[in-house]
Amino acid sequence: MSLSPTSIRVRLSSSHHDLTYQWTDTELIVAHDRKKDKASKQVKSHRIPHENVLRVSYDPKGSSLSVSYIKPKKKKKPASLVVLTGAVQDGEEKAAAENWAETAMKCLYDNRGIKPARRLLVFVNPHGGSGRAVKIFNKTVKPILQAAGCSLKVIQTERHKHAYEVVKAMDLEYDAIVTVSGDGLVHEVLNGLAQHAQPLKALTTPVAPIPAGSGNGLSLNLLGLDNGFDATQAALNAVKGRPMRIDLFSVVQNGKRSISFMSQSLGLMADLDLDTEHLRWMGDTRFMYGFLRGVLAFEACPVQLSIKVAEKDKDKMAEIAHARNQEVCVCNLEDDKTAAAHASLPALRYLPDDNDGWYTIDEPILFVYAGQGPYVGRDYMAFPVSLPDDGLIDIAAMPLSSRKDALANISTAPTGECFWFPKLHYFKAEAYRIKTLGKKGNLSIDGERFPFEEYQVEVHPGLGTLLSPHGRFVAEFKPRSASK
Ligand SMILES: Nc1ncnc2c1ncn2[C@@H]1O[C@H](COP(=O)(O)OP(=O)(O)OP(=O)(O)O)[C@@H](O)[C@H]1O
């Protein structure tokens, strides 16, 4: 699709200086024409990738052209919202401006399979992380969603499970659900969707997290380490991210089934999260504090882990993940919605006494960490070979060998190299089961506290939907063959 004319000149309403927009196949070039004095003429230009342009609109009444975009971050300057409104001066350009704006919007949205001006249901948890969610939403996120023309239904959560209750009973009319909090609120929303009267259809509603919690694991996995804690980039994802199906996990405990999207942890890795809740003010530093405390205590986690193993060769897993990460997984949501209209949740395939083909670890364990998405926190790439839709759950189990091993393992956690630690058991599995061997312990599911009692997990391929700018999890991790 060509944009004709490719450049439009406007006089900005805010500063009365002129500006020229130029459209290329990949960028919008914004050239500010500032005349400092009659003799000198300075032209300053910004190159904005199409992915960052939120909206282009023309109002024929005032001949006014509005353009909004996220100015990419530069050195120490963070990414920021820019909204420019100006009057088209030239008569010929006036006639072409409306067409220009329409065609630009088609390039930005329709041609990429993205719906413009999404209808968004937004949950803001005032208690997420260090309590800054409301401020982050009002100052950073809301202006971006509004500049993109999105319609918003905003709910400030009043209690635990508030978002769950709303989602469970909602009309399936939203293009996405935005959570301004941490991973716990995403957990609630996905469980609400799973308990909806039309669960499969409900689970085609994509979720877009805005990082305002402590760990923000999901946001890190969708946006990468550089942008995972950046609310501006996360808001851009809510506007322009594309739907990506992800595996979800059924956790069955005491006959009750719940949904997990990210992780289940026991032993040291659960203690460092759940036993440091009172230190929320520390941000994600509380996890490192909790880890060191756990290493000092160095206690066995009283559980037995049994796994329906799909793969245990670490090199093979790394090769497959590396190859798959060159692809982009984007789905056609409309087809998925139609197919899912009246379907119920998938039936459970594994019974609690099913032992055929299961492998049991009997040695004392320091922690069990199971889940998907490379990052569980900024400093910990727990599942570097995880894929969004391989239909498998990654399981890491660290034996209770020595404090030195525990420290050596965690020292390489930020880059995911901990995966190669020879003593770390790592599996890809279709299901697993935990039997508790004592009464005292922590079980954390997606960062939420669950009873320390036996449970079983199985994977449902591609059951959930997220918005993603990249169509894959973002993490740098290479197989051994590529690292040499
Ligand atoms: N108004 C509220 N009052 C108390 N708790 C709430 C309220 N709204 C939501 N919650 C609960 O707050 C808990 C924490 O939320 P969340 O996990 O999103 O943030 P976090 O723990 O800081 O982040 P992360 O999981 O990334 O570390 C969730 O269990 C959620 O149900």
Short mmCIF file of C-alpha atoms and ligand atoms in Angstrom, two decimals:
data_model
loop_
_atom_site.label_atom_id
_atom_site.label_comp_id
_atom_site.label_asym_id
_atom_site.label_seq_id
_atom_site.Cartn_x
_atom_site.Cartn_y
_atom_site.Cartn_z
CA MET A 1 0.00 0.00 0.00
CA SER A 2 1.50 3.36 -0.96
CA LEU A 3 0.97 6.61 0.85
CA SER A 4 0.39 9.49 -1.47
CA PRO A 5 1.62 12.11 -0.89
CA THR A 6 4.31 10.67 1.36
CA SER A 7 4.87 13.98 3.14
CA ILE A 8 2.47 16.36 4.83
CA ARG A 9 3.32 19.74 6.35
CA VAL A 10 1.53 21.10 9.39
CA ARG A 11 1.82 24.11 11.70
CA LEU A 12 1.81 22.89 15.28
CA SER A 13 -0.96 24.35 17.46
CA SER A 14 1.25 24.26 20.58
CA SER A 15 4.35 26.12 19.33
CA HIS A 16 3.38 27.54 15.92
CA HIS A 17 6.43 26.07 14.27
CA ASP A 18 6.18 23.94 11.15
CA LEU A 19 6.70 20.25 10.94
CA THR A 20 6.78 17.75 8.09
CA TYR A 21 5.69 14.12 8.31
CA GLN A 22 7.26 11.72 5.91
CA TRP A 23 6.16 8.14 5.55
CA THR A 24 8.53 5.33 4.52
CA ASP A 25 7.95 1.57 4.40
CA THR A 26 9.24 1.17 7.94
CA GLU A 27 9.23 4.59 9.61
CA LEU A 28 7.42 7.83 10.14
CA ILE A 29 9.93 10.66 9.93
CA VAL A 30 8.95 13.75 11.90
CA ALA A 31 10.98 16.78 10.80
CA HIS A 32 10.68 19.89 12.98
CA ASP A 33 11.42 23.01 11.00
CA ARG A 34 12.60 25.51 13.63
CA LYS A 35 13.71 28.90 12.37
CA LYS A 36 15.96 30.34 15.06
CA ASP A 37 16.48 33.61 13.20
CA LYS A 38 16.03 34.72 9.65
CA ALA A 39 19.50 33.64 8.63
CA SER A 40 19.68 30.18 10.19
CA LYS A 41 17.26 27.33 9.73
CA GLN A 42 17.54 24.23 11.89
CA VAL A 43 15.76 21.04 10.99
CA LYS A 44 15.56 18.43 13.71
CA SER A 45 14.06 15.07 12.79
CA HIS A 46 12.93 11.95 14.63
CA ARG A 47 12.59 8.55 13.02
CA ILE A 48 9.74 6.59 14.53
CA PRO A 49 9.38 2.89 13.61
CA HIS A 50 5.84 1.99 12.51
CA GLU A 51 5.55 -0.29 15.58
CA ASN A 52 5.74 2.82 17.76
CA VAL A 53 3.11 4.90 15.97
CA LEU A 54 -0.15 4.80 17.90
CA ARG A 55 -2.54 6.86 15.83
CA VAL A 56 -2.86 9.21 12.87
CA SER A 57 -6.15 11.11 12.51
CA TYR A 58 -7.42 14.03 10.45
CA ASP A 59 -10.25 16.36 11.40
CA PRO A 60 -11.46 18.19 8.25
CA LYS A 61 -13.31 20.81 10.35
CA GLY A 62 -10.16 22.46 11.66
CA SER A 63 -7.92 20.93 8.94
CA SER A 64 -6.11 19.45 11.89
CA LEU A 65 -3.85 16.42 11.76
CA SER A 66 -3.02 14.53 14.97
CA VAL A 67 -0.19 12.06 15.26
CA SER A 68 0.69 10.15 18.41
CA TYR A 69 3.63 7.85 18.92
CA ILE A 70 6.05 6.42 21.45
CA LYS A 71 9.40 8.10 21.02
CA PRO A 72 11.95 5.27 21.34
CA LYS A 73 14.32 5.38 24.28
CA LYS A 74 17.72 6.89 23.65
CA LYS A 75 20.75 6.39 25.88
CA LYS A 76 19.46 7.45 29.30
CA LYS A 77 16.17 8.95 28.08
CA PRO A 78 13.23 6.56 28.55
CA ALA A 79 10.63 5.90 25.85
CA SER A 80 7.89 8.52 26.02
CA LEU A 81 4.50 9.43 24.57
CA VAL A 82 4.39 12.25 22.02
CA VAL A 83 1.12 13.72 20.73
CA LEU A 84 1.39 16.30 17.97
CA THR A 85 -1.58 18.24 16.66
CA GLY A 86 -1.23 20.78 13.88
CA ALA A 87 -3.12 22.50 11.10
CA VAL A 88 -2.46 21.48 7.52
CA GLN A 89 -1.55 24.73 5.75
CA ASP A 90 -1.40 24.06 2.06
CA GLY A 91 -4.65 23.72 0.11
CA GLU A 92 -3.57 20.70 -1.89
CA GLU A 93 -2.27 18.91 1.16
CA LYS A 94 -5.56 19.54 2.96
CA ALA A 95 -7.35 17.52 0.33
CA ALA A 96 -4.82 14.70 0.65
CA ALA A 97 -4.44 14.70 4.45
CA GLU A 98 -7.58 12.70 5.21
CA ASN A 99 -6.57 10.01 2.77
CA TRP A 100 -3.03 10.07 4.19
CA ALA A 101 -4.28 9.54 7.73
CA GLU A 102 -6.61 6.71 6.71
CA THR A 103 -3.96 4.93 4.69
CA ALA A 104 -1.42 5.32 7.50
CA MET A 105 -3.85 3.69 9.95
CA LYS A 106 -4.37 0.80 7.51
CA CYS A 107 -0.58 0.29 7.33
CA LEU A 108 -0.27 0.44 11.11
CA TYR A 109 -3.19 -1.80 12.01
CA ASP A 110 -5.26 -3.59 9.36
CA ASN A 111 -2.27 -4.79 7.30
CA ARG A 112 -0.69 -6.24 10.44
CA GLY A 113 -3.87 -7.96 11.59
CA ILE A 114 -4.19 -5.63 14.60
CA LYS A 115 -7.51 -4.06 15.54
CA PRO A 116 -7.21 -0.27 15.98
CA ALA A 117 -8.72 1.48 19.01
CA ARG A 118 -9.07 -1.64 21.16
CA ARG A 119 -11.76 -1.96 23.80
CA LEU A 120 -9.80 -2.68 26.96
CA LEU A 121 -10.80 -3.89 30.39
CA VAL A 122 -8.14 -2.59 32.79
CA PHE A 123 -7.50 -3.80 36.34
CA VAL A 124 -5.29 -1.67 38.57
CA ASN A 125 -4.14 -3.24 41.86
CA PRO A 126 -3.26 -0.40 44.28
CA HIS A 127 -1.36 -2.91 46.44
CA GLY A 128 0.76 -4.54 43.71
CA GLY A 129 4.53 -4.36 44.16
CA SER A 130 5.58 -1.32 46.15
CA GLY A 131 2.11 0.28 45.77
CA ARG A 132 2.78 2.45 42.70
CA ALA A 133 0.27 0.86 40.30
CA VAL A 134 -2.28 3.70 40.43
CA LYS A 135 0.38 6.31 39.76
CA ILE A 136 1.93 4.24 36.95
CA PHE A 137 -1.48 3.81 35.35
CA ASN A 138 -2.57 7.45 35.58
CA LYS A 139 0.75 9.02 34.65
CA THR A 140 2.10 6.64 32.03
CA VAL A 141 -0.35 4.03 30.81
CA LYS A 142 -3.71 5.78 30.55
CA PRO A 143 -2.41 8.67 28.37
CA ILE A 144 -0.93 6.14 25.91
CA LEU A 145 -4.11 4.05 25.71
CA GLN A 146 -6.16 7.21 25.22
CA ALA A 147 -3.80 8.65 22.62
CA ALA A 148 -4.26 5.38 20.67
CA GLY A 149 -8.03 5.89 20.74
CA CYS A 150 -8.68 2.82 22.93
CA SER A 151 -11.91 2.73 24.93
CA LEU A 152 -11.29 1.89 28.55
CA LYS A 153 -13.22 0.29 31.36
CA VAL A 154 -10.97 0.78 34.38
CA ILE A 155 -11.47 -1.11 37.64
CA GLN A 156 -9.31 -0.45 40.67
CA THR A 157 -9.25 -3.77 42.54
CA GLU A 158 -10.63 -3.54 46.08
CA ARG A 159 -9.64 -6.96 47.39
CA HIS A 160 -7.98 -10.25 46.59
CA LYS A 161 -10.03 -12.11 43.91
CA HIS A 162 -11.93 -8.97 42.84
CA ALA A 163 -10.56 -9.22 39.28
CA TYR A 164 -11.33 -12.96 39.26
CA GLU A 165 -15.00 -12.33 40.10
CA VAL A 166 -15.40 -9.60 37.48
CA VAL A 167 -13.78 -11.65 34.72
CA LYS A 168 -15.72 -14.81 35.54
CA ALA A 169 -19.03 -13.01 34.92
CA MET A 170 -18.08 -10.53 32.23
CA ASP A 171 -19.53 -10.14 28.73
CA LEU A 172 -16.96 -11.31 26.21
CA GLU A 173 -16.82 -7.92 24.49
CA TYR A 174 -13.27 -6.77 25.19
CA ASP A 175 -10.36 -6.97 22.79
CA ALA A 176 -7.93 -7.46 25.68
CA ILE A 177 -7.61 -7.36 29.46
CA VAL A 178 -4.85 -5.16 30.86
CA THR A 179 -3.49 -5.85 34.35
CA VAL A 180 -1.56 -3.12 36.16
CA SER A 181 0.13 -5.12 38.93
CA GLY A 182 2.37 -8.19 39.04
CA ASP A 183 1.92 -11.81 38.06
CA GLY A 184 -0.65 -12.47 40.80
CA LEU A 185 -3.28 -10.35 39.06
CA VAL A 186 -2.65 -12.15 35.75
CA HIS A 187 -3.16 -15.43 37.64
CA GLU A 188 -6.52 -14.17 38.91
CA VAL A 189 -7.65 -12.99 35.48
CA LEU A 190 -6.75 -16.28 33.77
CA ASN A 191 -8.57 -18.24 36.48
CA GLY A 192 -11.60 -15.98 36.04
CA LEU A 193 -11.56 -16.65 32.29
CA ALA A 194 -11.24 -20.41 32.92
CA GLN A 195 -14.29 -20.29 35.22
CA HIS A 196 -16.37 -18.29 32.72
CA ALA A 197 -19.57 -19.88 31.35
CA GLN A 198 -17.80 -20.07 27.96
CA PRO A 199 -14.28 -20.83 29.19
CA LEU A 200 -12.54 -21.61 25.92
CA LYS A 201 -13.93 -18.54 24.21
CA ALA A 202 -13.15 -16.43 27.26
CA LEU A 203 -9.55 -17.65 27.16
CA THR A 204 -9.17 -16.25 23.66
CA THR A 205 -9.35 -12.79 25.27
CA PRO A 206 -5.70 -11.75 25.34
CA VAL A 207 -4.09 -10.51 28.54
CA ALA A 208 -1.51 -7.69 28.49
CA PRO A 209 0.41 -7.11 31.73
CA ILE A 210 1.72 -3.69 32.80
CA PRO A 211 4.64 -4.20 35.21
CA ALA A 212 3.67 -2.74 38.58
CA GLY A 213 4.39 -5.75 40.81
CA SER A 214 7.62 -7.01 42.34
CA GLY A 215 8.73 -9.82 40.06
CA ASN A 216 6.84 -8.99 36.84
CA GLY A 217 7.97 -12.28 35.29
CA LEU A 218 5.37 -12.27 32.51
CA SER A 219 6.19 -8.75 31.45
CA LEU A 220 9.90 -9.64 31.31
CA ASN A 221 9.14 -12.65 29.12
CA LEU A 222 6.99 -10.67 26.69
CA LEU A 223 9.08 -7.51 26.48
CA GLY A 224 12.59 -8.73 27.33
CA LEU A 225 15.03 -7.69 30.01
CA ASP A 226 15.51 -4.14 28.67
CA ASN A 227 11.81 -3.30 28.50
CA GLY A 228 10.19 -5.73 30.94
CA PHE A 229 9.92 -3.17 33.74
CA ASP A 230 8.96 -0.33 31.39
CA ALA A 231 5.27 0.61 31.67
CA THR A 232 5.46 2.67 28.44
CA GLN A 233 6.56 -0.33 26.37
CA ALA A 234 3.97 -2.52 28.12
CA ALA A 235 1.22 0.01 27.27
CA LEU A 236 2.39 0.00 23.65
CA ASN A 237 1.99 -3.79 23.74
CA ALA A 238 -1.58 -3.40 25.02
CA VAL A 239 -2.32 -1.16 22.00
CA LYS A 240 -0.38 -2.92 19.24
CA GLY A 241 0.73 -6.34 20.54
CA ARG A 242 -0.50 -9.35 18.58
CA PRO A 243 -2.31 -12.30 20.13
CA MET A 244 -0.05 -15.22 21.01
CA ARG A 245 -1.47 -18.49 22.33
CA ILE A 246 0.32 -19.96 25.35
CA ASP A 247 0.13 -23.24 27.20
CA LEU A 248 -1.69 -23.18 30.52
CA PHE A 249 -1.42 -25.65 33.38
CA SER A 250 -4.17 -27.27 35.40
CA VAL A 251 -3.16 -27.62 39.05
CA VAL A 252 -5.33 -30.14 40.88
CA GLN A 253 -5.13 -30.04 44.66
CA ASN A 254 -7.67 -31.64 46.99
CA GLY A 255 -9.97 -32.22 44.00
CA LYS A 256 -9.95 -28.51 43.18
CA ARG A 257 -8.69 -27.44 39.77
CA SER A 258 -7.04 -24.10 39.21
CA ILE A 259 -5.05 -22.60 36.37
CA SER A 260 -1.39 -21.59 36.49
CA PHE A 261 0.30 -19.70 33.66
CA MET A 262 3.82 -19.14 34.91
CA SER A 263 5.30 -21.16 37.75
CA GLN A 264 4.91 -23.48 40.68
CA SER A 265 7.70 -23.52 43.24
CA LEU A 266 8.52 -25.44 46.40
CA GLY A 267 11.38 -25.32 48.87
CA LEU A 268 13.92 -22.52 48.72
CA MET A 269 12.39 -20.88 45.63
CA ALA A 270 8.94 -20.64 47.25
CA ASP A 271 10.36 -19.52 50.62
CA LEU A 272 12.29 -16.63 49.10
CA ASP A 273 9.04 -15.25 47.66
CA LEU A 274 6.36 -16.07 50.23
CA ASP A 275 8.46 -15.54 53.37
CA THR A 276 9.52 -12.06 52.23
CA GLU A 277 6.02 -10.64 51.55
CA HIS A 278 6.51 -8.21 54.44
CA LEU A 279 9.51 -6.75 52.59
CA ARG A 280 7.57 -5.58 49.52
CA TRP A 281 9.02 -2.09 49.94
CA MET A 282 12.38 -3.57 48.83
CA GLY A 283 11.05 -4.26 45.29
CA ASP A 284 12.61 -7.37 43.74
CA THR A 285 15.70 -7.13 46.00
CA ARG A 286 13.61 -9.03 48.55
CA PHE A 287 14.05 -12.19 46.46
CA MET A 288 17.86 -12.08 46.73
CA TYR A 289 17.60 -11.45 50.47
CA GLY A 290 15.23 -14.44 50.75
CA PHE A 291 17.57 -16.60 48.70
CA LEU A 292 20.59 -15.90 50.92
CA ARG A 293 18.49 -16.57 54.01
CA GLY A 294 17.40 -19.90 52.50
CA VAL A 295 20.97 -20.91 51.65
CA LEU A 296 22.03 -20.24 55.23
CA ALA A 297 19.17 -22.41 56.55
CA PHE A 298 19.84 -25.04 53.83
CA GLU A 299 16.87 -27.29 54.55
CA ALA A 300 15.51 -30.14 52.44
CA CYS A 301 12.13 -29.50 50.87
CA PRO A 302 9.98 -32.39 52.15
CA VAL A 303 8.46 -33.50 48.83
CA GLN A 304 8.61 -36.34 46.35
CA LEU A 305 8.53 -35.29 42.68
CA SER A 306 7.15 -37.61 39.96
CA ILE A 307 7.24 -36.58 36.33
CA LYS A 308 5.67 -37.68 33.06
CA VAL A 309 8.87 -36.89 31.18
CA ALA A 310 8.81 -35.74 27.54
CA GLU A 311 12.50 -34.75 27.27
CA LYS A 312 15.52 -34.85 29.58
CA ASP A 313 18.41 -34.14 27.19
CA LYS A 314 19.45 -30.54 27.95
CA ASP A 315 21.29 -30.07 24.64
CA LYS A 316 18.27 -31.21 22.64
CA MET A 317 15.98 -28.84 24.56
CA ALA A 318 18.34 -25.91 23.96
CA GLU A 319 18.65 -26.67 20.22
CA ILE A 320 14.87 -26.89 19.79
CA ALA A 321 14.23 -23.71 21.78
CA HIS A 322 16.86 -21.82 19.78
CA ALA A 323 15.36 -22.93 16.45
CA ARG A 324 11.79 -22.18 17.53
CA ASN A 325 12.76 -18.75 18.81
CA GLN A 326 13.59 -17.70 15.25
CA GLU A 327 9.88 -18.16 14.46
CA VAL A 328 6.98 -15.93 15.42
CA CYS A 329 3.85 -17.53 16.88
CA VAL A 330 0.83 -15.43 16.07
CA CYS A 331 -2.67 -16.85 15.87
CA ASN A 332 -5.87 -16.04 14.08
CA LEU A 333 -8.04 -15.18 17.05
CA GLU A 334 -11.27 -14.95 15.09
CA ASP A 335 -10.97 -18.59 13.95
CA ASP A 336 -10.05 -19.67 17.51
CA LYS A 337 -13.03 -17.77 18.96
CA THR A 338 -15.51 -19.41 16.60
CA ALA A 339 -14.11 -22.89 17.30
CA ALA A 340 -14.18 -22.27 21.06
CA ALA A 341 -17.64 -20.69 21.29
CA HIS A 342 -19.39 -23.42 23.27
CA ALA A 343 -16.51 -25.64 24.33
CA SER A 344 -15.70 -26.41 27.95
CA LEU A 345 -12.25 -26.69 29.53
CA PRO A 346 -10.22 -29.69 28.32
CA ALA A 347 -10.75 -32.81 30.42
CA LEU A 348 -7.89 -33.90 32.68
CA ARG A 349 -5.86 -36.74 31.15
CA TYR A 350 -3.81 -37.99 34.11
CA LEU A 351 -5.23 -39.67 37.19
CA PRO A 352 -3.45 -39.28 40.55
CA ASP A 353 -2.59 -43.01 40.62
CA ASP A 354 -1.37 -43.08 37.01
CA ASN A 355 2.26 -44.28 37.24
CA ASP A 356 2.88 -45.68 33.80
CA GLY A 357 5.89 -43.91 32.27
CA TRP A 358 6.36 -41.62 35.28
CA TYR A 359 9.81 -40.99 36.75
CA THR A 360 10.26 -40.30 40.46
CA ILE A 361 13.09 -38.35 42.10
CA ASP A 362 13.71 -39.72 45.58
CA GLU A 363 16.86 -37.85 46.64
CA PRO A 364 16.58 -34.85 49.03
CA ILE A 365 15.71 -31.69 47.13
CA LEU A 366 16.54 -28.04 47.86
CA PHE A 367 13.86 -26.72 45.52
CA VAL A 368 11.50 -27.63 42.72
CA TYR A 369 10.68 -24.96 40.16
CA ALA A 370 8.25 -25.75 37.34
CA GLY A 371 6.76 -23.43 34.76
CA GLN A 372 7.05 -21.59 31.47
CA GLY A 373 8.59 -18.36 30.24
CA PRO A 374 12.37 -17.92 30.59
CA TYR A 375 12.35 -15.27 33.32
CA VAL A 376 10.71 -15.67 36.73
CA GLY A 377 12.30 -12.39 37.83
CA ARG A 378 14.82 -9.87 36.58
CA ASP A 379 17.77 -11.81 38.01
CA TYR A 380 16.60 -15.31 37.32
CA MET A 381 16.18 -17.03 33.97
CA ALA A 382 14.84 -20.26 35.47
CA PHE A 383 13.49 -21.78 32.23
CA PRO A 384 15.77 -20.59 29.41
CA VAL A 385 14.51 -23.27 26.98
CA SER A 386 10.84 -22.64 27.62
CA LEU A 387 8.52 -22.09 24.65
CA PRO A 388 5.05 -20.52 24.77
CA ASP A 389 3.19 -23.34 23.04
CA ASP A 390 5.21 -26.58 22.98
CA GLY A 391 2.57 -28.29 25.11
CA LEU A 392 5.16 -29.02 27.80
CA ILE A 393 6.08 -27.69 31.23
CA ASP A 394 9.73 -27.13 32.19
CA ILE A 395 10.80 -28.55 35.57
CA ALA A 396 14.04 -27.76 37.41
CA ALA A 397 14.88 -29.68 40.58
CA MET A 398 18.01 -28.86 42.57
CA PRO A 399 19.31 -31.63 44.85
CA LEU A 400 20.33 -30.78 48.40
CA SER A 401 24.02 -31.26 47.63
CA SER A 402 25.87 -28.33 49.25
CA ARG A 403 25.57 -24.61 49.95
CA LYS A 404 28.45 -24.10 47.53
CA ASP A 405 26.43 -25.77 44.74
CA ALA A 406 23.36 -23.69 45.55
CA LEU A 407 25.39 -20.48 45.34
CA ALA A 408 27.20 -21.60 42.19
CA ASN A 409 23.87 -22.42 40.56
CA ILE A 410 22.23 -19.10 41.42
CA SER A 411 25.31 -17.06 40.44
CA THR A 412 24.57 -17.89 36.79
CA ALA A 413 20.79 -17.46 37.13
CA PRO A 414 20.56 -14.01 35.42
CA THR A 415 21.82 -15.42 32.09
CA GLY A 416 20.09 -18.80 32.32
CA GLU A 417 23.47 -20.59 32.47
CA CYS A 418 22.21 -22.22 35.69
CA PHE A 419 20.35 -24.57 33.30
CA TRP A 420 23.69 -26.24 32.46
CA PHE A 421 24.68 -26.77 36.10
CA PRO A 422 25.41 -30.53 36.03
CA LYS A 423 23.63 -31.31 39.30
CA LEU A 424 20.44 -29.46 38.33
CA HIS A 425 17.80 -31.90 37.06
CA TYR A 426 15.88 -30.33 34.19
CA PHE A 427 12.96 -31.92 32.35
CA LYS A 428 10.27 -31.07 29.87
CA ALA A 429 7.11 -32.82 30.91
CA GLU A 430 3.46 -33.37 30.03
CA ALA A 431 2.53 -33.59 33.69
CA TYR A 432 4.04 -33.90 37.16
CA ARG A 433 2.94 -34.62 40.69
CA ILE A 434 4.13 -33.59 44.15
CA LYS A 435 3.65 -35.68 47.28
CA THR A 436 4.41 -33.87 50.50
CA LEU A 437 6.57 -35.75 53.02
CA GLY A 438 6.13 -33.27 55.87
CA LYS A 439 3.64 -30.69 57.07
CA LYS A 440 5.79 -27.55 56.96
CA GLY A 441 6.64 -25.82 53.71
CA ASN A 442 5.68 -23.27 51.10
CA LEU A 443 3.99 -23.76 47.76
CA SER A 444 3.91 -20.75 45.47
CA ILE A 445 1.81 -20.83 42.30
CA ASP A 446 2.36 -17.85 40.00
CA GLY A 447 3.67 -16.07 43.10
CA GLU A 448 0.49 -16.77 45.13
CA ARG A 449 0.47 -18.88 48.31
CA PHE A 450 -1.22 -22.28 48.06
CA PRO A 451 -1.61 -24.95 50.79
CA PHE A 452 1.50 -27.09 51.23
CA GLU A 453 -0.32 -30.27 50.21
CA GLU A 454 0.04 -32.76 47.39
CA TYR A 455 -1.00 -31.69 43.91
CA GLN A 456 -0.78 -32.70 40.28
CA VAL A 457 -0.15 -30.52 37.23
CA GLU A 458 -0.84 -31.12 33.56
CA VAL A 459 -0.34 -29.01 30.47
CA HIS A 460 -3.04 -27.72 28.12
CA PRO A 461 -1.38 -26.71 24.84
CA GLY A 462 -2.22 -23.19 23.66
CA LEU A 463 -5.17 -22.69 26.01
CA GLY A 464 -4.40 -19.09 27.03
CA THR A 465 -3.81 -15.91 25.03
CA LEU A 466 -1.44 -13.00 25.64
CA LEU A 467 -0.56 -9.90 23.67
CA SER A 468 3.00 -9.92 22.46
CA PRO A 469 5.07 -7.46 20.41
CA HIS A 470 7.43 -10.23 19.23
CA GLY A 471 5.29 -13.38 18.94
CA ARG A 472 7.66 -15.29 21.23
CA PHE A 473 9.26 -15.09 24.66
CA VAL A 474 12.21 -12.70 24.65
CA ALA A 475 15.42 -14.01 26.20
CA GLU A 476 18.97 -14.41 24.97
CA PHE A 477 19.99 -18.03 25.42
CA LYS A 478 22.02 -20.14 23.05
CA PRO A 479 22.63 -23.87 22.78
CA ARG A 480 26.16 -25.04 23.66
CA SER A 481 26.95 -25.61 19.97
CA ALA A 482 26.18 -21.94 19.16
CA SER A 483 28.06 -20.57 22.20
CA LYS A 484 31.40 -22.12 21.21
N1 LIG B 1 -7.22 -4.08 46.58
C1 LIG B 1 -6.52 -5.14 46.93
N2 LIG B 1 -6.20 -5.35 48.22
C2 LIG B 1 -5.45 -6.39 48.58
N3 LIG B 1 -4.96 -7.32 47.72
C3 LIG B 1 -5.26 -7.17 46.43
C4 LIG B 1 -6.04 -6.07 45.96
N4 LIG B 1 -6.15 -6.19 44.62
C5 LIG B 1 -5.48 -7.31 44.27
N5 LIG B 1 -4.94 -7.89 45.34
C6 LIG B 1 -4.07 -9.07 45.44
O1 LIG B 1 -2.71 -8.63 45.47
C7 LIG B 1 -1.89 -9.78 45.25
C8 LIG B 1 -0.56 -9.37 44.67
O2 LIG B 1 -0.70 -9.00 43.37
P1 LIG B 1 0.46 -9.20 42.28
O3 LIG B 1 1.03 -10.55 42.34
O4 LIG B 1 -0.13 -8.79 40.98
O5 LIG B 1 1.57 -8.19 42.70
P2 LIG B 1 3.00 -8.54 43.28
O6 LIG B 1 2.92 -9.73 44.17
O7 LIG B 1 3.55 -7.32 43.84
O8 LIG B 1 3.80 -8.86 41.95
P3 LIG B 1 4.64 -10.12 41.48
O9 LIG B 1 3.71 -11.30 41.51
O10 LIG B 1 5.10 -9.77 40.09
O11 LIG B 1 5.76 -10.24 42.44
C9 LIG B 1 -2.76 -10.73 44.42
O12 LIG B 1 -3.01 -11.86 45.21
C10 LIG B 1 -4.08 -9.98 44.25
O13 LIG B 1 -5.19 -10.83 44.34
#
